[in-house]
XYZ file of C-alpha atoms in Angstrom:
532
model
C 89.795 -14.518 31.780
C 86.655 -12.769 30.431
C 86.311 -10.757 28.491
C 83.391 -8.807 26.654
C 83.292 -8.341 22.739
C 82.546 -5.042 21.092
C 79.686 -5.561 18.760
C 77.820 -2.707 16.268
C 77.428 0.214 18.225
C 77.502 -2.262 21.593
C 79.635 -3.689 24.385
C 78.481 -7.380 24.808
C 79.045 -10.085 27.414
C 77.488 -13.056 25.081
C 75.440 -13.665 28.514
C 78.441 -14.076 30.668
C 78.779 -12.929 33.995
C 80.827 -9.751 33.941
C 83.380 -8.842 37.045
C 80.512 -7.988 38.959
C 78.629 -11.052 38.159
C 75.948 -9.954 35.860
C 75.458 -10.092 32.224
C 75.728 -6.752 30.869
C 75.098 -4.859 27.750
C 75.887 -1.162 27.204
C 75.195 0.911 24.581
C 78.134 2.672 23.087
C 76.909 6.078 23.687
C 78.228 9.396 22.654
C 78.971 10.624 26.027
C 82.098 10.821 27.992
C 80.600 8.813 30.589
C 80.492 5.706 28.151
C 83.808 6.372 26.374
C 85.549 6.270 29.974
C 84.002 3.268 30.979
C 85.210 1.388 27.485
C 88.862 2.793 28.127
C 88.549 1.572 31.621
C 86.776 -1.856 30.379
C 89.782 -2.642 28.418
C 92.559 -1.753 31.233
C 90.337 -3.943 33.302
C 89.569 -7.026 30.890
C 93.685 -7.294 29.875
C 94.593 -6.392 33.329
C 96.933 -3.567 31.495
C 97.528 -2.002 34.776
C 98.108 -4.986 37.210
C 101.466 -4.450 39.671
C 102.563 -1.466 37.499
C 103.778 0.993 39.483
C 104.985 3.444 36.465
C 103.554 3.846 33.336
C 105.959 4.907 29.898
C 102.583 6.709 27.837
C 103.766 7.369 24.052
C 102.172 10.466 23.176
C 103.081 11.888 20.086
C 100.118 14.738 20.398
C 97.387 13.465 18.003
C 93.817 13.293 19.364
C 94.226 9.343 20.158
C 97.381 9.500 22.203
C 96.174 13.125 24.164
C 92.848 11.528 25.042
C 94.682 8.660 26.216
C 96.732 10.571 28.832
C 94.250 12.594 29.883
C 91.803 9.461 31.045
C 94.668 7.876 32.600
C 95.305 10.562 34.664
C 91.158 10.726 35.392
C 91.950 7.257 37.214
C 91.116 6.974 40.600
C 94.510 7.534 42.457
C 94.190 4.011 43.908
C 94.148 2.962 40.388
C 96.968 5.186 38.744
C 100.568 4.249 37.997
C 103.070 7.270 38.357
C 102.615 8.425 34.589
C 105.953 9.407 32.056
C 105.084 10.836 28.892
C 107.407 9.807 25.982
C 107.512 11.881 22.932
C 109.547 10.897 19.429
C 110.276 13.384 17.321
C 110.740 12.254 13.197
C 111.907 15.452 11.740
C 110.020 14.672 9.049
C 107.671 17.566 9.356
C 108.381 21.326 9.195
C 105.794 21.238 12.615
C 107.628 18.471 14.314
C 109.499 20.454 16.764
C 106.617 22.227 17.444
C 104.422 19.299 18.285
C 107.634 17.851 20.279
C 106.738 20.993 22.384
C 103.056 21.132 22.797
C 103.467 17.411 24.451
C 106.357 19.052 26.853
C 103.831 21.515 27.802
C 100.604 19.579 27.984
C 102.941 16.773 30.436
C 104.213 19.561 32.670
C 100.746 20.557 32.743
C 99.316 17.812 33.852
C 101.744 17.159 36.571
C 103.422 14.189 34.325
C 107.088 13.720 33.925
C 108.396 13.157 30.377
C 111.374 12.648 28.309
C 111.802 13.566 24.478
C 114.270 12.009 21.931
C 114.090 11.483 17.909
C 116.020 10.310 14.889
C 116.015 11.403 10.946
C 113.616 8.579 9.899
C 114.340 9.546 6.405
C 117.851 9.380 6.475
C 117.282 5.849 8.522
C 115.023 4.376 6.021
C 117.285 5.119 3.341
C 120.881 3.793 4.523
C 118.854 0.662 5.619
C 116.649 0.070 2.616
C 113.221 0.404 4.705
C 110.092 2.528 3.876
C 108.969 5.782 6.193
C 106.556 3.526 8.297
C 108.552 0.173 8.948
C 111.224 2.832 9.795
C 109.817 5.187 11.742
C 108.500 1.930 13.944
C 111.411 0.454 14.338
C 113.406 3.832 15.198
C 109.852 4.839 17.886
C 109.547 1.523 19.777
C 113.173 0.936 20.635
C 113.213 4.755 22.094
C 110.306 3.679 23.816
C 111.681 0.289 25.070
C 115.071 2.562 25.887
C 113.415 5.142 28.162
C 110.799 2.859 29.757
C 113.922 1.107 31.169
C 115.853 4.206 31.724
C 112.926 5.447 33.631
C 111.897 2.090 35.303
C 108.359 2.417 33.733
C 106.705 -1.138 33.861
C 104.978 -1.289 30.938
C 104.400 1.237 27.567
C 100.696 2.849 26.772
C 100.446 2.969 23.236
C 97.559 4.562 21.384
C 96.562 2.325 19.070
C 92.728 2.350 18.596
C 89.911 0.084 17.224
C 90.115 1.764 14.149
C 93.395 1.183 13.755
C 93.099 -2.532 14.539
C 90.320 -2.557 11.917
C 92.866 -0.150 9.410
C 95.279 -3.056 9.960
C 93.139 -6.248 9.710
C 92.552 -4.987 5.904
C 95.878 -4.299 5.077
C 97.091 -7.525 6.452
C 93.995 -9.594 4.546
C 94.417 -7.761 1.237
C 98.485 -8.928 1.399
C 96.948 -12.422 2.127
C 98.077 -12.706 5.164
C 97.570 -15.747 7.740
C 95.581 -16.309 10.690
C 98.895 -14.016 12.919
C 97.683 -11.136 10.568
C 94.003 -12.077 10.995
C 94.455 -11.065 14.731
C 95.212 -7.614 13.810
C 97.051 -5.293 16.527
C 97.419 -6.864 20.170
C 95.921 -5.442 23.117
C 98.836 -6.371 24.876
C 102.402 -7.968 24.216
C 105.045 -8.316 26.655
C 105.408 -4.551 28.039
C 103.183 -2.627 25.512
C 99.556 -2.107 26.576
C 96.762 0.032 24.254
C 94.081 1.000 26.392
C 92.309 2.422 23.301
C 91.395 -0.726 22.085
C 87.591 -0.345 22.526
C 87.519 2.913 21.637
C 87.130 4.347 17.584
C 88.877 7.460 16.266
C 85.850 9.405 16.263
C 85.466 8.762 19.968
C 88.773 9.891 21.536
C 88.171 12.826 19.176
C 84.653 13.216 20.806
C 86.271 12.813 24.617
C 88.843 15.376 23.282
C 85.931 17.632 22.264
C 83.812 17.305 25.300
C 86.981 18.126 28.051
C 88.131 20.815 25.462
C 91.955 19.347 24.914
C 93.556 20.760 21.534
C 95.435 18.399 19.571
C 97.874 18.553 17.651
C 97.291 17.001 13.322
C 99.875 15.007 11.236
C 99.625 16.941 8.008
C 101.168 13.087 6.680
C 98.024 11.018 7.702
C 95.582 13.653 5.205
C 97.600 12.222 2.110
C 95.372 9.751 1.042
C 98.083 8.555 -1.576
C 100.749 8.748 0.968
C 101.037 5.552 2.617
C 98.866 2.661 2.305
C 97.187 2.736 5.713
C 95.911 6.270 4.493
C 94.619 4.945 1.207
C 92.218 2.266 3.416
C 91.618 5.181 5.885
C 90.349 7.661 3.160
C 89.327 5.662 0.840
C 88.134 2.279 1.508
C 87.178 2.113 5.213
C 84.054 5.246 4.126
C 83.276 2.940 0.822
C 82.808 0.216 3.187
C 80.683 2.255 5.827
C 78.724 3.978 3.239
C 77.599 0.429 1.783
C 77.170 -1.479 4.365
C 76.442 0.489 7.217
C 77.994 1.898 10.596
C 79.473 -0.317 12.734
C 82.470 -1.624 10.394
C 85.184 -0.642 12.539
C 83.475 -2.438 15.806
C 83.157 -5.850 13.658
C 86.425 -5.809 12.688
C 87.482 -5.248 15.569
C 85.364 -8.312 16.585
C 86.861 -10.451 14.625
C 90.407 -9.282 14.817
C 89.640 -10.075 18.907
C 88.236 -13.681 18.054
C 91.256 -15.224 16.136
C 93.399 -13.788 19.094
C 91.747 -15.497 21.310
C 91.839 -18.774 19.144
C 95.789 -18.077 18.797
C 96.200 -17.671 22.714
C 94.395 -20.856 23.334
C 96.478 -23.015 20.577
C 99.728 -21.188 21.221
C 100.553 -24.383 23.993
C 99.569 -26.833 21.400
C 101.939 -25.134 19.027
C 104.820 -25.202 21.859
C 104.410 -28.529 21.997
C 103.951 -29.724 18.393
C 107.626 -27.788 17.664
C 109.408 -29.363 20.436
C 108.312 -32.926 19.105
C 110.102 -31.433 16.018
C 113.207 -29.918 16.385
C 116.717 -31.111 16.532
C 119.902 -30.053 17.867
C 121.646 -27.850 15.571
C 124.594 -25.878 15.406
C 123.298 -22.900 13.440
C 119.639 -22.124 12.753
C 116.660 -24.501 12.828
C 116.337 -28.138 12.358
C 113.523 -30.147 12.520
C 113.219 -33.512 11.593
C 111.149 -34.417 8.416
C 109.271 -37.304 9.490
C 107.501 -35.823 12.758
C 107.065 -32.277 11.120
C 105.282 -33.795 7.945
C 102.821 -35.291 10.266
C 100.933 -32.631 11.672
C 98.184 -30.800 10.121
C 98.893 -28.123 7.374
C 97.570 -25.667 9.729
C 99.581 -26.451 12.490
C 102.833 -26.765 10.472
C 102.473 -23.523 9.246
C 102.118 -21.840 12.697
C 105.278 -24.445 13.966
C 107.176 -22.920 11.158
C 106.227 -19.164 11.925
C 107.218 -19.937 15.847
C 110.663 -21.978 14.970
C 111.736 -19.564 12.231
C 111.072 -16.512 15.063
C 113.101 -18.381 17.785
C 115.907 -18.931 15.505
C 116.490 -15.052 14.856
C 114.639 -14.450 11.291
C 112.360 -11.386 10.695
C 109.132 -13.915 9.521
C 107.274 -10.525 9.379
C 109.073 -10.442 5.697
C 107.713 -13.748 4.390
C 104.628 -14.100 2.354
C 102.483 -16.636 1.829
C 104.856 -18.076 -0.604
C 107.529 -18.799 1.354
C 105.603 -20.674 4.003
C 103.906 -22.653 1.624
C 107.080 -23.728 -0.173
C 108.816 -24.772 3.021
C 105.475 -26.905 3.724
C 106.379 -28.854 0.488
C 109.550 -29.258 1.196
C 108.779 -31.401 4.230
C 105.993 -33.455 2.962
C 107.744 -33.888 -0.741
C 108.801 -36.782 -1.716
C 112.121 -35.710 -2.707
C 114.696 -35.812 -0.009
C 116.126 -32.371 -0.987
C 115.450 -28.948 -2.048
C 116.576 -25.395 -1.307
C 114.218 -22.043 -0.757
C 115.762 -18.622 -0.487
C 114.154 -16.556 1.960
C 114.472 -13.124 2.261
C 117.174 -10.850 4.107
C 120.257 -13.753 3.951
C 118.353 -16.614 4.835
C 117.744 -20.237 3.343
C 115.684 -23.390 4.156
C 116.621 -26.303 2.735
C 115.653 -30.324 2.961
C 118.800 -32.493 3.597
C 116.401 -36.006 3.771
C 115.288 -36.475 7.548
C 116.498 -33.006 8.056
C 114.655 -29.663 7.762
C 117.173 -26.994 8.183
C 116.983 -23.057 7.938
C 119.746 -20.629 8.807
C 121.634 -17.599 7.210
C 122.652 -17.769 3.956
C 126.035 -16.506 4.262
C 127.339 -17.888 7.435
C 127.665 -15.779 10.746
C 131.285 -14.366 11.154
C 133.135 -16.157 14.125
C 135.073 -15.470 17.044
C 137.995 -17.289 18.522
C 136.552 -18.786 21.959
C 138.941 -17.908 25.138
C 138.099 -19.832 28.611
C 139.281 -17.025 31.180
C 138.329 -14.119 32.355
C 140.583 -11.206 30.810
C 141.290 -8.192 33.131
C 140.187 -4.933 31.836
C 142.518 -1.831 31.878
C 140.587 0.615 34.001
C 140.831 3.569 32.189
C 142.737 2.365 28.900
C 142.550 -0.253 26.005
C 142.529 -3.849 26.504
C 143.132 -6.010 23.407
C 141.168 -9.353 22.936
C 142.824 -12.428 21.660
C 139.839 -12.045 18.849
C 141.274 -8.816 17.643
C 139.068 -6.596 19.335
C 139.590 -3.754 22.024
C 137.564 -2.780 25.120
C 137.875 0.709 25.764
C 137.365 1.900 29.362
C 137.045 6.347 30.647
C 136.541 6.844 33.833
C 134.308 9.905 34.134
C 132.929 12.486 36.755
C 129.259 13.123 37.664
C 126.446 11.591 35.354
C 126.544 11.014 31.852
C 124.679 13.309 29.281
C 123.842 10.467 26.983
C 123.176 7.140 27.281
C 123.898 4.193 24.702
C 121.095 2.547 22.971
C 120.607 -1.209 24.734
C 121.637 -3.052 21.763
C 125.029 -1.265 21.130
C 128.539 -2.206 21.567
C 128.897 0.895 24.239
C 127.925 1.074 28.056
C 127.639 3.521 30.828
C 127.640 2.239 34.426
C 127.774 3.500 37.784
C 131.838 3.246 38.851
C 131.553 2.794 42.403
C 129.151 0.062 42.435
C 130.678 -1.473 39.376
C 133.965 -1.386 41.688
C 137.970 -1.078 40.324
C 138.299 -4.273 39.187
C 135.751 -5.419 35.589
C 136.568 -8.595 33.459
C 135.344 -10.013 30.409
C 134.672 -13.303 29.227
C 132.251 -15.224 27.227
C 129.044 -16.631 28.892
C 128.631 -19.737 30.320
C 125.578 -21.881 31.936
C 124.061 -20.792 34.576
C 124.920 -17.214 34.279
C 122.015 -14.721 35.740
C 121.628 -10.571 35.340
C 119.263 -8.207 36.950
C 118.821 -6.713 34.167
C 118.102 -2.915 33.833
C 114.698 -1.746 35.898
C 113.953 -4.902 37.336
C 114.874 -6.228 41.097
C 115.059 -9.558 40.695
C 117.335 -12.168 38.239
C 117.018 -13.401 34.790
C 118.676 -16.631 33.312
C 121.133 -15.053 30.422
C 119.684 -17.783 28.337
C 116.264 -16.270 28.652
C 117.174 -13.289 28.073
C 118.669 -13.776 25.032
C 116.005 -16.023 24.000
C 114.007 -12.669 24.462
C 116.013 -10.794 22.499
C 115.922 -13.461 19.599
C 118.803 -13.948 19.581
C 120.187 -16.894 17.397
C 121.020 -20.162 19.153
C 124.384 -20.571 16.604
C 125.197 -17.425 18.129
C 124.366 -17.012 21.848
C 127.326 -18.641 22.698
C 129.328 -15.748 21.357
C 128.027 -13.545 23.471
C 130.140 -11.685 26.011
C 129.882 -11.053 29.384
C 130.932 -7.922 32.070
C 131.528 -8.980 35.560
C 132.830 -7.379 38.813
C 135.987 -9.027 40.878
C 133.022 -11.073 42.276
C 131.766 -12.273 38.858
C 128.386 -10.772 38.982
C 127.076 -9.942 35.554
C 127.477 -6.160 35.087
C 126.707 -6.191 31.229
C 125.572 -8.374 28.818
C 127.293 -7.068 25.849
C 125.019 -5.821 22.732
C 122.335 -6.363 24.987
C 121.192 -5.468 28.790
C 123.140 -3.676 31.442
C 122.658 -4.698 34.735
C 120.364 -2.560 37.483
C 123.638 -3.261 39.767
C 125.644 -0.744 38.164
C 122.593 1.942 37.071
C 123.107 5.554 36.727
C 121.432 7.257 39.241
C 121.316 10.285 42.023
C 123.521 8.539 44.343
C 126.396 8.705 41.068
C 129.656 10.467 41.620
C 131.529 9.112 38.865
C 130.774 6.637 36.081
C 132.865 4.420 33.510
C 131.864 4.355 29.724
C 132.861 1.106 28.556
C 133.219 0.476 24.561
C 134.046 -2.549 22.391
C 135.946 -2.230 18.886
C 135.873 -4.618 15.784
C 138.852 -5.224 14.444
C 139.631 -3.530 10.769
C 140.397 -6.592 9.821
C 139.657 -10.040 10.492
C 136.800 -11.969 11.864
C 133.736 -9.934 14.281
C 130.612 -10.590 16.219
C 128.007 -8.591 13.942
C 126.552 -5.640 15.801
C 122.773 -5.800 16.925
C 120.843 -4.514 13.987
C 119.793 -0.959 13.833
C 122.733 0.173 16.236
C 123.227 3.346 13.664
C 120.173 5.229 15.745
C 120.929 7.336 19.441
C 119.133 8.972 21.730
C 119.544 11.382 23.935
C 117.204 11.392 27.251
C 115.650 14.717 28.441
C 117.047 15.694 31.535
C 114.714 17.633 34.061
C 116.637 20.566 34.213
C 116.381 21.051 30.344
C 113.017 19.158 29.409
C 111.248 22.733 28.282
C 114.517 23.739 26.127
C 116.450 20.602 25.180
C 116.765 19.236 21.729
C 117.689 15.901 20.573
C 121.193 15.435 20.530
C 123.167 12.687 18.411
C 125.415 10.423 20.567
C 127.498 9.256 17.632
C 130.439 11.588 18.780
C 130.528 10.548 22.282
């Protein structure tokens, strides 16, 4: 696909021909007129837009995020998915509920519907060991992921600009990061979009001037010795225009573009080069020694990064260190060796045999090859130990689970009398929440990076006809969907034993949310579904 590079203060087609078949170069000017068409360039050159019907927009009320809405809702209609606005709320800031409000009123403004939620990302970031931003991501993106599903939004508008994607290329090169880091902030990945990619913080805060929109300011990002994106925003990113010009940001940006492209191009290589690799395992990765030693250093690397992210391990925590110790591993000359990576895992050398996987070993559950008949409503004890749990309920819920938990709500009359669970087995297909058509439960839990050694743990919902109502920890099924049409709905939950061996919950399942209803969207606070 095409698509132009931002250069300097310019928009440049290298002398390509553009959509309409002419070379083109526009000047980045100050006017709205210019801004609109660079937001619109970018929806166009990712196709950020194409078959979505709704839109999820993050908007947390800054100048980026406002001037984000308001040109997607200057679209021409033909061009203009039904828009949600989706506002997380910290609590970190006395102001917070108060900017939580000013995007309630700015959506219903605008004609937009919009849900709220939030989360103490203090409290979150201690109990799990994380700092403010990695938290405060985490705890944002999976409300996000939540309501666009709960909402059957297509795809999430985040409002990530150039200058963040140049904010982020420095961090990530002064940590010494690899060529993954090199590429800086995607314009798209799976559902997110970030139509701001082309445009600089000083222009959305120019289109916000010019159409008069007030905007709310995070008192957080004026601490310059706050975080370390703000020390590189007020500190380095001026020492770097002053000396060498305007136009940083847009080069950056440039180059942060350019070793995308060069990963997008080379990911199929990559694909490839691991498959040639690995071996069947039992738990984690294994690749054998011989073929993996063979390939170039650079490709090993990136073979490594995309095995040890299939497998289940957060590779965003490794440094250079790691990677480059696992490369010696394979081409040594010893036949063994051992390197501790971080959070519980290990990669060691067993001769022909490359091997990484969890340090301490996953707990296990006894497998069970039949269905086992839930007691609808009542308790219904595993031969693992566990319990399902199953009320039976009037009307709609007022809060839903988080996907990833141990806890469902579904629609009782299209779930039916009769619900079952067993383990998974081949073949086995959901439609998962939002979507119309099937997905293999394979994929999906390849998706969800999920660990092979432990996919086959996973359990499974079905109806007296053995469709897949719920894959547990994971994705409800769009059969059994809240919705108007509800009358009555079951809220299904499944218990660890005290004692005794457990599947591990999916990480993170501490956090709830509670979606805004319409009825209480101007008045409603968040609401903490722990007691439910």
């Amino acid at each position: 696909m095409y698509r132009p590079s931002v250069r300097g203060g310019e928009i440049q087609s290298h002398g390509l021909p553009c959509r309409s078949g002419r070379p083109t170069t526009m000047p980045m000017a100050d006017g709205v007129a210019r801004i609109t068409e660079l937001f619109r360039r970018a929806l166009a050159d990712y196709d950020m837009l194409a078959g979505v019907g709704r839109l999820l927009v993050a908007v947390s009320g800054g100048q980026d995020s406002l001037a984000m809405l308001q040109m997607l809702c200057e679209l021409p209609p033909r061009q203009r998915p039904q828009l949600v606005v989706a506002h997380f709320n910290h609590h970190m800031r006395p102001e917070a509920d108060a900017d939580q409000q000013f995007v309630c009123d700015t959506a219903a403004a605008l004609g937009c519907e919009y849900v709220t939620g939030g989360e103490a990302v203090v409290a979150y970031a201690e109990q799990h060991g994380l700092n403010l931003e990695v938290a405060g991501h985490r705890l944002r993106h999976e409300f996000f992921r939540q309501q666009a599903d709960a909402t059957h939004c297509d795809r999430i508008a985040l409002g990530h600009t150039a200058t963040d994607v140049a904010e982020s290329l420095l961090m990530n090169l002064l940590r010494g990061a690899g060529i993954e880091g090199l590429a800086s902030i995607a314009p798209t990945r799976e559902r997110l979009i970030r139509p701001l990619i082309y445009l600089t913080r000083e222009q959305t805060e120019r289109f916000c001037q010019a159409r008069g929109l007030q905007f709310r300011t995070d008192s957080t990002n004026l601490d310059a010795d706050r975080h370390h994106r703000n020390h590189i925003r007020h500190h380095l990113m001026p020492l770097l225009e002053r000396d060498y010009g305007p136009g940083v940001e847009q080069a950056l940006l440039r180059a942060a573009l350019a070793v995308r492209d060069e990963l997008q191009w080379t990911e199929e290589h990559v694909c490839q080069a691991l498959e040639s690799c690995q071996k069947p395992s039992d738990s984690g990765l294994c690749l054998s020694v011989e073929a993996a030693a063979a390939l170039p250093a650079g490709l090993l690397h990136r073979v490594l990064r995309k095995a040890l992210s299939n497998s289940g391990a957060k590779v965003r925590t490794l440094r250079w260190e790691h990677w480059q110790s696992m490369a010696n591993l394979i081409v040594g000359q010893s036949g063994s060796g051992q390197v501790d990576l971080p959070d519980d895992w290990t990669a060691r050398r067993e001769y022909d045999r490359f091997l990484v996987e969890p340090t301490r070993p996953m707990p296990r559950c006894p497998l069970w090859h039949e269905s086992i008949r839930l007691a609808i409503p009542g308790e219904t004890k595993l031969p693992d130990g566990r319990c399902v749990t199953i009320e039976r309920h009037s009307g709609t819920p007022d809060c839903f689970p988080r996907s990833d938990e141990l806890c469902a709500v579904m629609d009782a009359d299209a779930a039916g009398i009769e619900l079952y669970l067993r383990q998974i087995k081949p073949g086995d297909r959901l439609v998962p929440l939002g979507m119309n058509g099937s997905k293999k439960v394979s994929d999906l839990l390849t998706d969800e990076k999920v660990p092979v050694h432990r996919r086959s743990l996973t359990l499974a919902l079905v109806g007296a006809d053995d469709r897949l109502l719920w894959l547990v920890g994971h994705r409800l099924s769009q059969l059994v969907a809240i919705g108007p049409s509800t009358t009555k709905h079951y809220r299904v939950h499944l218990t660890e034993p005290e004692v005794g061996p457990a599947i591990e919950a999916a990480p993170d399942s501490q956090a709830r949310f509670k979606p805004a209803r319409k009825s209480e969207r101007n008045t409603e606070r968040e609401t903490d579904c722990s007691s439910e």
